[in-house]
Amino acid sequence: MIPYGKQEITQADIDAVVEVLNSDFLTQGPKVPLFEHTVATKVGAKHALSTNSATSALHIACLALGLGKGDWLWTTPITFVASANCGLYCGAQVDFVDIDPRTYNLCPKALATKLEVAECEGRLPKVLVAVHLCGQPCDMAAIHVLAQRYGFKVIEDASHAIGGKYQGEYIGNGRYSDITVFSFHPVKIITTAEGGMALTNDDQLAEKMKLYRNHGVTREPQLMTHEPDGPWYYQQIELGYNYRMTELQAALGISQMERLDSFVAHRHQLARRYDELLQNLPVITPWQQPDSYSGLHLYVVRLHGKTHRQVFEQLREQGVGVNLHYIPVHTQPYYQNMGFKQGDYPQAEQYYSEAISLPMYQGLTDEQQDEVIQVLNAVLEKATA
Ligand SMILES: *Cc1c(COP(=O)(O)O)cnc(C)c1O
C-alpha cells in the first residue's frame, strides 16, 4: 500500500537520537531549548515552546490567552478535532465558521458576517483558531483586521504548515496572530514521533505557556508569592500539566529541521506533477493562493459527490492509501450532542462529500505517483461508465 503520508528517517536522524540515549539527559536537558531556538530562529518568532503534541500546544495556548468558562472559541469545521477540543478543555464553548469553497480554509467573509451577528447577541469569541488546511495559509491579513475590530485573539493551527510562507514570510512569525502551533506527528512535514510547539512574540504569553506546560510550577523568584525558602524551592502558582517534550524527540526534531526547506520544496515538486498528471481527469485540483507558499502537508482533490465512496474504496483495494481530511467536526457525535446538526455548515459538508487526500510525502517516487494516477484514472473511468 502506498500510504497518504509518511516520515523520512535518515541515518543522521538515528545518530542524533542515539547520541541522546548515551547522554546524561533523556528529558529536561539541552536538546529541547536548542530545538526551540532552531525553530524560532527559522520562522522568525521570539519564543518557541515545545510540547509532547500539537494538541497540548493548543491547550496551553488557549489557557495562556485566558480562555475559560463563559467564553467562546471559534474555528473551522474542516480540521482535526483537536483544533476545537482545546476550547472544551478550558471549559469554553465552541462554534464554527464555514469554509471558503476554493481554499477550504475558514472563510473570512463568513467570519465577518458571523461576528456581526455575535456582536449584537453579545457572544463574540475570545479566541479564533485559524487552521492552515493542507499547509495553505488562511487569509491572515483579513482575519487580523477582524481580530482588531472585534477584540478576539488568534491562534494559528499550523500543524500542516511548517516551512510554508505567507506574504513571503515563514508561517509562525506571528505577524497576524498571538500564537502559532506546529505538529510533529509522523505524517506531518517534519517529525519528532509525537510532538508539537507553540510560538509567540509576546513575553507574557510565553511565560504562561511555560508554566502550563510544566504543572504550573516555577523556579523563578520574581513569579513567587514570597522569597524562596532555599535553593530547593519551587512554587505551584497555576494548575498546569506535564506536556513536556523529551530530549530524544528534540534531537530528532533538530536533525529533521535541517531538511525542512528541501522537504517542502519536494512536496511542491510532487504537487506540480500531480497538477499536470491530473489535468485530464474529472477532479478538481487544489487552488493555491498567489501570495502564499503552502507547506503542502496534503494534496486534496475533489470528485463529484455520488461516486466518492466507491472511488475511495477501490483506490484502497488497489493499493493507493488515500485518506479524507477531514470529517467536519460538527458532525462528530460528541459535537452533535452539543446541538450541532447536519446542514449547519453547507460548504464544509459539500467538501467532505467530495474530498480525497492523495499520497504526498518526502519518499514518494515518480513511479509511485504514476501508479496513483493510473489507478485513479482506471477507477474514475469505471465509476463514470
Ligand atoms: C495533526 C493535527 C493536530 C494535532 O496534532 P498532534 O501533534 O497529533 O496532537 C491538530 N490540528 C491539526 C490541523 C492537525 O492536523
Coordinates of C-alpha atoms and ligand atoms in Angstrom, one line a residue:
M1 CA 0.0 0.0 0.0
I2 CA 1.3 3.5 -0.9
P3 CA 0.4 5.5 2.2
Y4 CA -1.1 9.0 2.1
G5 CA 1.7 10.3 4.3
K6 CA 4.9 9.0 5.9
Q7 CA 8.0 10.3 7.7
E8 CA 11.5 10.2 6.3
I9 CA 14.2 9.0 8.8
T10 CA 17.9 9.1 7.8
Q11 CA 21.0 7.8 9.4
A12 CA 21.7 11.3 10.7
D13 CA 18.3 11.3 12.5
I14 CA 19.1 7.9 14.0
D15 CA 22.5 9.0 15.1
A16 CA 21.1 12.2 16.7
V17 CA 18.6 10.1 18.8
V18 CA 21.2 7.5 19.8
E19 CA 23.6 10.3 20.9
V20 CA 20.9 11.4 23.4
L21 CA 20.4 7.9 24.7
N22 CA 24.1 7.8 25.5
S23 CA 24.0 11.2 27.2
D24 CA 23.1 12.3 30.7
F25 CA 19.7 13.7 29.9
L26 CA 16.7 11.9 28.4
T27 CA 14.4 14.8 29.3
Q28 CA 14.9 18.4 30.5
G29 CA 18.4 18.7 29.1
P30 CA 20.0 20.9 26.4
K31 CA 18.3 19.5 23.3
V32 CA 14.8 20.9 23.9
P33 CA 15.9 24.5 24.2
L34 CA 18.1 24.0 21.2
F35 CA 15.2 22.6 19.1
E36 CA 13.1 25.6 20.3
H37 CA 15.8 28.0 19.3
T38 CA 16.2 26.3 15.9
V39 CA 12.5 26.6 15.0
A40 CA 12.1 30.1 16.5
T41 CA 15.1 31.4 14.5
K42 CA 14.0 29.7 11.3
V43 CA 10.4 31.1 11.3
G44 CA 11.2 34.4 13.0
A45 CA 9.3 34.1 16.3
K46 CA 10.6 35.4 19.6
H47 CA 9.6 32.4 21.7
A48 CA 9.0 28.8 21.0
L49 CA 7.8 26.2 23.5
S50 CA 8.0 22.6 22.5
T51 CA 5.3 20.2 23.8
N52 CA 4.5 16.5 23.7
S53 CA 1.9 17.1 20.9
A54 CA 0.3 19.9 19.0
T55 CA -2.9 19.1 20.9
S56 CA -1.1 20.0 24.2
A57 CA 0.3 23.2 22.5
L58 CA -3.2 24.2 21.5
H59 CA -4.4 23.6 25.1
I60 CA -1.7 25.7 26.7
A61 CA -2.2 28.4 24.0
C62 CA -5.8 28.7 24.9
L63 CA -5.1 28.7 28.7
A64 CA -2.4 31.4 28.2
L65 CA -4.9 33.6 26.3
G66 CA -7.3 33.3 29.3
L67 CA -9.9 31.2 27.6
G68 CA -12.3 29.8 30.2
K69 CA -15.9 29.2 31.2
G70 CA -18.4 31.5 29.6
D71 CA -16.0 32.2 26.6
W72 CA -16.3 31.1 23.0
L73 CA -13.7 29.6 20.8
W74 CA -14.4 29.6 17.0
T75 CA -12.7 27.5 14.4
T76 CA -13.3 25.8 11.1
P77 CA -15.3 22.5 10.8
I78 CA -12.7 21.2 8.3
T79 CA -9.9 20.3 10.7
F80 CA -8.8 17.6 13.1
V81 CA -10.9 17.5 16.2
A82 CA -8.0 18.9 18.3
S83 CA -8.4 22.4 16.9
A84 CA -11.8 22.6 18.5
N85 CA -11.3 20.3 21.6
C86 CA -8.8 22.7 23.0
G87 CA -11.6 25.1 23.7
L88 CA -13.6 22.5 25.5
Y89 CA -10.6 21.5 27.7
C90 CA -10.7 25.1 29.0
G91 CA -14.4 24.9 29.8
A92 CA -15.3 27.3 26.9
Q93 CA -17.9 26.7 24.3
V94 CA -17.0 26.0 20.7
D95 CA -18.6 27.3 17.5
F96 CA -17.6 27.0 13.8
V97 CA -17.2 29.3 10.8
D98 CA -17.9 27.7 7.3
I99 CA -15.1 27.3 4.8
D100 CA -14.2 29.1 1.6
P101 CA -15.1 26.7 -1.3
R102 CA -11.9 27.5 -3.1
T103 CA -9.2 27.4 -0.4
Y104 CA -11.1 25.0 2.0
N105 CA -9.9 27.3 4.8
L106 CA -12.2 29.2 7.2
C107 CA -13.9 31.9 5.1
P108 CA -13.1 35.4 6.2
K109 CA -16.4 36.7 4.7
A110 CA -18.4 34.1 6.7
L111 CA -16.4 35.1 9.7
A112 CA -17.2 38.8 9.2
T113 CA -20.9 38.0 8.9
K114 CA -20.9 35.7 12.0
L115 CA -19.1 38.3 14.0
E116 CA -21.6 41.0 13.2
V117 CA -24.4 38.8 14.5
A118 CA -22.4 37.7 17.5
E119 CA -21.7 41.3 18.5
C120 CA -25.5 42.0 18.5
E121 CA -26.1 38.9 20.6
G122 CA -23.2 39.6 23.0
R123 CA -21.4 36.4 22.3
L124 CA -18.3 37.4 20.5
P125 CA -15.5 34.8 20.5
K126 CA -12.4 35.2 22.8
V127 CA -10.2 33.0 20.6
L128 CA -10.2 32.1 16.9
V129 CA -8.3 29.0 15.8
A130 CA -7.3 29.6 12.2
V131 CA -6.2 26.3 10.6
H132 CA -3.9 26.3 7.6
L133 CA -5.5 23.3 5.9
C134 CA -3.1 21.2 3.7
G135 CA -0.4 23.8 4.6
Q136 CA -2.1 26.7 2.7
P137 CA -2.2 29.7 5.0
C138 CA -5.6 31.3 5.9
D139 CA -6.3 34.8 4.8
M140 CA -4.5 36.1 7.9
A141 CA -4.5 39.8 6.9
A142 CA -8.3 39.7 6.7
I143 CA -8.6 37.7 10.0
H144 CA -6.2 40.2 11.7
V145 CA -8.4 43.2 10.7
L146 CA -11.4 41.4 12.2
A147 CA -9.5 40.5 15.3
Q148 CA -8.6 44.2 15.9
R149 CA -12.1 45.3 15.2
Y150 CA -13.8 42.7 17.5
G151 CA -11.1 42.2 20.0
F152 CA -10.6 38.4 19.8
K153 CA -7.2 36.6 20.0
V154 CA -5.9 34.5 17.1
I155 CA -4.2 31.1 17.3
E156 CA -2.8 29.7 14.0
D157 CA -3.1 25.9 14.0
A158 CA -0.2 25.5 11.6
S159 CA 0.1 21.7 12.1
H160 CA 0.2 21.3 8.3
A161 CA 2.2 24.4 7.5
I162 CA 5.7 24.5 9.0
G163 CA 8.1 25.6 6.2
G164 CA 5.3 27.3 4.3
K165 CA 5.2 31.1 3.8
Y166 CA 2.5 33.8 3.9
Q167 CA 3.2 37.0 2.0
G168 CA 6.8 35.9 1.6
E169 CA 7.5 35.2 5.4
Y170 CA 7.6 31.9 7.2
I171 CA 4.4 30.9 8.9
G172 CA 5.0 31.1 12.6
N173 CA 6.4 34.6 12.8
G174 CA 3.2 35.8 14.4
R175 CA 2.7 38.9 12.3
Y176 CA -1.0 38.4 12.3
S177 CA -1.6 36.2 15.3
D178 CA -0.9 35.8 19.0
I179 CA 0.3 32.2 19.0
T180 CA 1.2 29.7 16.3
V181 CA 1.1 25.9 16.8
F182 CA 3.1 23.3 14.8
S183 CA 2.6 19.5 15.0
F184 CA 5.5 17.0 14.6
H185 CA 3.4 13.8 14.3
P186 CA 5.0 11.4 11.7
V187 CA 2.6 12.2 8.9
K188 CA 3.3 15.9 9.2
I189 CA 6.1 17.8 7.4
I190 CA 8.9 17.2 10.0
T191 CA 8.5 14.7 12.9
T192 CA 9.6 14.1 16.5
A193 CA 7.4 11.0 16.7
E194 CA 4.8 12.8 18.8
G195 CA 5.4 16.4 19.5
G196 CA 4.3 20.0 19.0
M197 CA 5.3 23.6 19.5
A198 CA 3.7 26.9 20.4
L199 CA 5.3 30.1 19.2
T200 CA 4.7 33.7 20.2
N201 CA 6.3 37.1 20.2
D202 CA 4.7 38.0 23.5
D203 CA 6.8 37.6 26.6
Q204 CA 3.9 37.1 29.0
L205 CA 2.1 34.5 26.8
A206 CA 5.4 32.6 26.6
E207 CA 5.8 32.7 30.4
K208 CA 2.3 31.5 30.9
M209 CA 2.6 28.7 28.4
K210 CA 5.8 27.6 30.0
L211 CA 4.0 27.3 33.4
Y212 CA 1.1 25.4 32.0
R213 CA 3.4 23.0 30.2
N214 CA 5.1 22.1 33.5
H215 CA 2.5 21.6 36.3
G216 CA 2.1 25.3 36.8
V217 CA 5.3 25.2 38.7
T218 CA 8.0 27.9 38.7
R219 CA 11.6 28.2 40.0
E220 CA 11.7 31.9 39.2
P221 CA 11.7 34.0 42.4
Q222 CA 10.0 37.0 40.7
L223 CA 6.9 34.9 40.0
M224 CA 6.7 33.6 43.6
T225 CA 4.4 34.9 46.3
H226 CA 7.4 35.2 48.7
E227 CA 11.2 34.9 48.8
P228 CA 12.3 31.3 48.1
D229 CA 12.7 29.1 51.3
G230 CA 16.0 28.0 49.9
P231 CA 17.8 26.7 46.8
W232 CA 15.5 23.7 46.5
Y233 CA 12.4 25.8 46.4
Y234 CA 9.7 26.0 43.7
Q235 CA 6.1 27.1 43.8
Q236 CA 3.0 25.9 42.1
I237 CA 1.2 29.1 41.1
E238 CA -1.3 27.7 38.4
L239 CA -2.9 24.3 37.7
G240 CA -0.6 23.0 34.9
Y241 CA 0.1 19.8 33.1
N242 CA 3.1 17.6 32.1
Y243 CA 3.2 18.5 28.4
R244 CA 7.0 18.4 28.1
M245 CA 8.9 17.1 25.0
T246 CA 11.7 14.6 25.7
E247 CA 15.4 15.1 24.7
L248 CA 15.0 12.2 22.2
Q249 CA 12.2 13.9 20.4
A250 CA 14.0 17.3 20.4
A251 CA 17.2 15.7 18.9
L252 CA 15.1 14.1 16.2
G253 CA 13.4 17.5 15.6
I254 CA 16.7 19.4 15.3
S255 CA 18.0 16.8 12.8
Q256 CA 14.8 17.0 10.8
M257 CA 14.8 20.8 10.8
E258 CA 18.0 20.7 8.6
R259 CA 15.8 19.3 5.8
L260 CA 12.7 21.4 6.3
D261 CA 13.1 23.6 3.2
S262 CA 14.0 20.7 1.0
F263 CA 11.0 18.7 2.4
V264 CA 8.6 21.5 1.4
A265 CA 10.3 22.0 -2.0
H266 CA 9.9 18.3 -2.7
R267 CA 6.3 18.5 -1.8
H268 CA 5.9 21.3 -4.3
Q269 CA 7.6 19.3 -6.9
L270 CA 5.2 16.4 -6.3
A271 CA 2.2 18.8 -6.3
R272 CA 3.2 20.2 -9.7
R273 CA 3.5 16.7 -11.1
Y274 CA 0.0 15.8 -9.7
D275 CA -1.4 19.1 -11.2
E276 CA -0.1 18.1 -14.6
L277 CA -0.9 14.4 -14.5
L278 CA -4.4 15.1 -13.2
Q279 CA -5.2 17.7 -15.9
N280 CA -7.5 15.5 -18.0
L281 CA -9.1 13.6 -15.1
P282 CA -12.6 14.7 -13.8
V283 CA -11.2 16.0 -10.5
I284 CA -10.7 19.5 -9.0
T285 CA -7.0 20.0 -8.1
P286 CA -6.1 22.3 -5.2
W287 CA -6.1 26.0 -5.8
Q288 CA -3.1 27.8 -4.5
Q289 CA -3.3 31.3 -3.1
P290 CA -0.9 33.5 -5.1
D291 CA 0.6 35.4 -2.1
S292 CA 1.5 32.2 -0.2
Y293 CA 3.8 29.2 -0.3
S294 CA 1.9 26.2 1.1
G295 CA 3.6 23.7 3.4
L296 CA 1.7 21.2 1.3
H297 CA 1.2 18.7 4.0
L298 CA -1.7 17.3 2.0
Y299 CA -2.8 17.2 -1.7
V300 CA -6.5 17.1 -1.7
V301 CA -8.6 16.6 -4.9
R302 CA -12.4 16.8 -5.2
L303 CA -14.6 14.5 -7.1
H304 CA -18.3 14.7 -7.8
G305 CA -20.4 13.6 -4.9
K306 CA -22.1 10.3 -5.8
T307 CA -19.1 8.2 -6.7
H308 CA -16.9 9.4 -3.8
R309 CA -17.2 6.4 -1.6
Q310 CA -16.8 3.9 -4.4
V311 CA -13.7 5.6 -5.7
F312 CA -12.3 5.7 -2.2
E313 CA -12.8 2.0 -1.6
Q314 CA -11.4 1.0 -4.9
L315 CA -8.3 3.1 -4.6
R316 CA -7.6 1.4 -1.3
E317 CA -8.3 -2.0 -2.6
Q318 CA -5.8 -1.4 -5.4
G319 CA -3.0 -0.3 -3.0
V320 CA -3.4 3.5 -3.0
G321 CA -3.7 4.6 0.6
V322 CA -6.0 7.6 0.2
N323 CA -7.5 9.4 3.2
L324 CA -10.0 12.1 3.9
H325 CA -9.1 15.3 5.7
Y326 CA -11.5 15.9 7.4
I327 CA -14.8 14.7 8.6
P328 CA -16.5 18.0 9.6
V329 CA -16.0 18.3 13.4
H330 CA -19.6 19.5 13.9
T331 CA -20.9 16.2 12.6
Q332 CA -19.0 14.1 15.2
P333 CA -21.3 12.5 17.7
Y334 CA -19.7 14.4 20.6
Y335 CA -20.4 17.7 18.9
Q336 CA -23.9 16.6 17.7
N337 CA -24.7 16.0 21.4
M338 CA -23.8 19.7 22.0
G339 CA -26.5 20.6 19.5
F340 CA -24.7 20.9 16.1
K341 CA -26.6 19.4 13.2
Q342 CA -26.0 18.1 9.7
G343 CA -26.7 21.2 7.4
D344 CA -25.1 23.7 9.8
Y345 CA -22.1 24.3 7.5
P346 CA -23.0 23.5 3.9
Q347 CA -19.7 24.3 2.3
A348 CA -17.8 22.1 4.8
E349 CA -20.3 19.3 4.2
Q350 CA -20.1 19.6 0.5
Y351 CA -16.3 19.5 0.7
Y352 CA -16.5 16.3 2.8
S353 CA -18.7 14.6 0.3
E354 CA -16.1 15.1 -2.5
A355 CA -12.5 15.3 -1.0
I356 CA -9.8 12.7 -1.3
S357 CA -6.2 13.2 0.0
L358 CA -3.7 11.6 -2.4
P359 CA -0.4 10.2 -1.2
M360 CA 2.0 13.1 -0.5
Y361 CA 5.3 12.6 1.4
Q362 CA 9.1 13.0 1.1
G363 CA 9.8 9.4 0.0
L364 CA 7.1 9.2 -2.7
T365 CA 8.7 8.4 -6.0
D366 CA 7.7 9.4 -9.5
E367 CA 6.9 5.7 -10.2
Q368 CA 4.6 5.5 -7.2
Q369 CA 3.0 8.8 -8.2
D370 CA 2.4 7.5 -11.7
E371 CA 0.8 4.4 -10.2
V372 CA -1.5 6.5 -8.1
I373 CA -2.6 8.4 -11.3
Q374 CA -3.0 5.2 -13.3
V375 CA -5.2 3.6 -10.6
L376 CA -7.2 6.7 -10.1
N377 CA -7.8 7.1 -13.8
A378 CA -9.0 3.5 -14.1
V379 CA -11.2 3.8 -11.1
L380 CA -12.8 7.0 -12.3
E381 CA -13.4 5.7 -15.8
K382 CA -15.2 2.7 -14.3
A383 CA -17.1 4.9 -11.9
T384 CA -18.5 7.2 -14.6
A385 CA -19.0 4.4 -17.2
Ligands
LIG1 C1 -2.3 16.7 13.5 C2 -3.1 17.9 13.8 C3 -3.4 18.3 15.1 C4 -2.9 17.5 16.3 O1 -1.5 17.2 16.3 P1 -0.9 16.2 17.4 O2 0.5 16.6 17.3 O3 -1.2 14.9 16.8 O4 -1.5 16.5 18.7 C5 -4.1 19.4 15.4 N1 -4.6 20.2 14.4 C6 -4.4 19.8 13.1 C7 -5.0 20.6 12.0 C8 -3.7 18.6 12.8 O5 -3.5 18.2 11.5

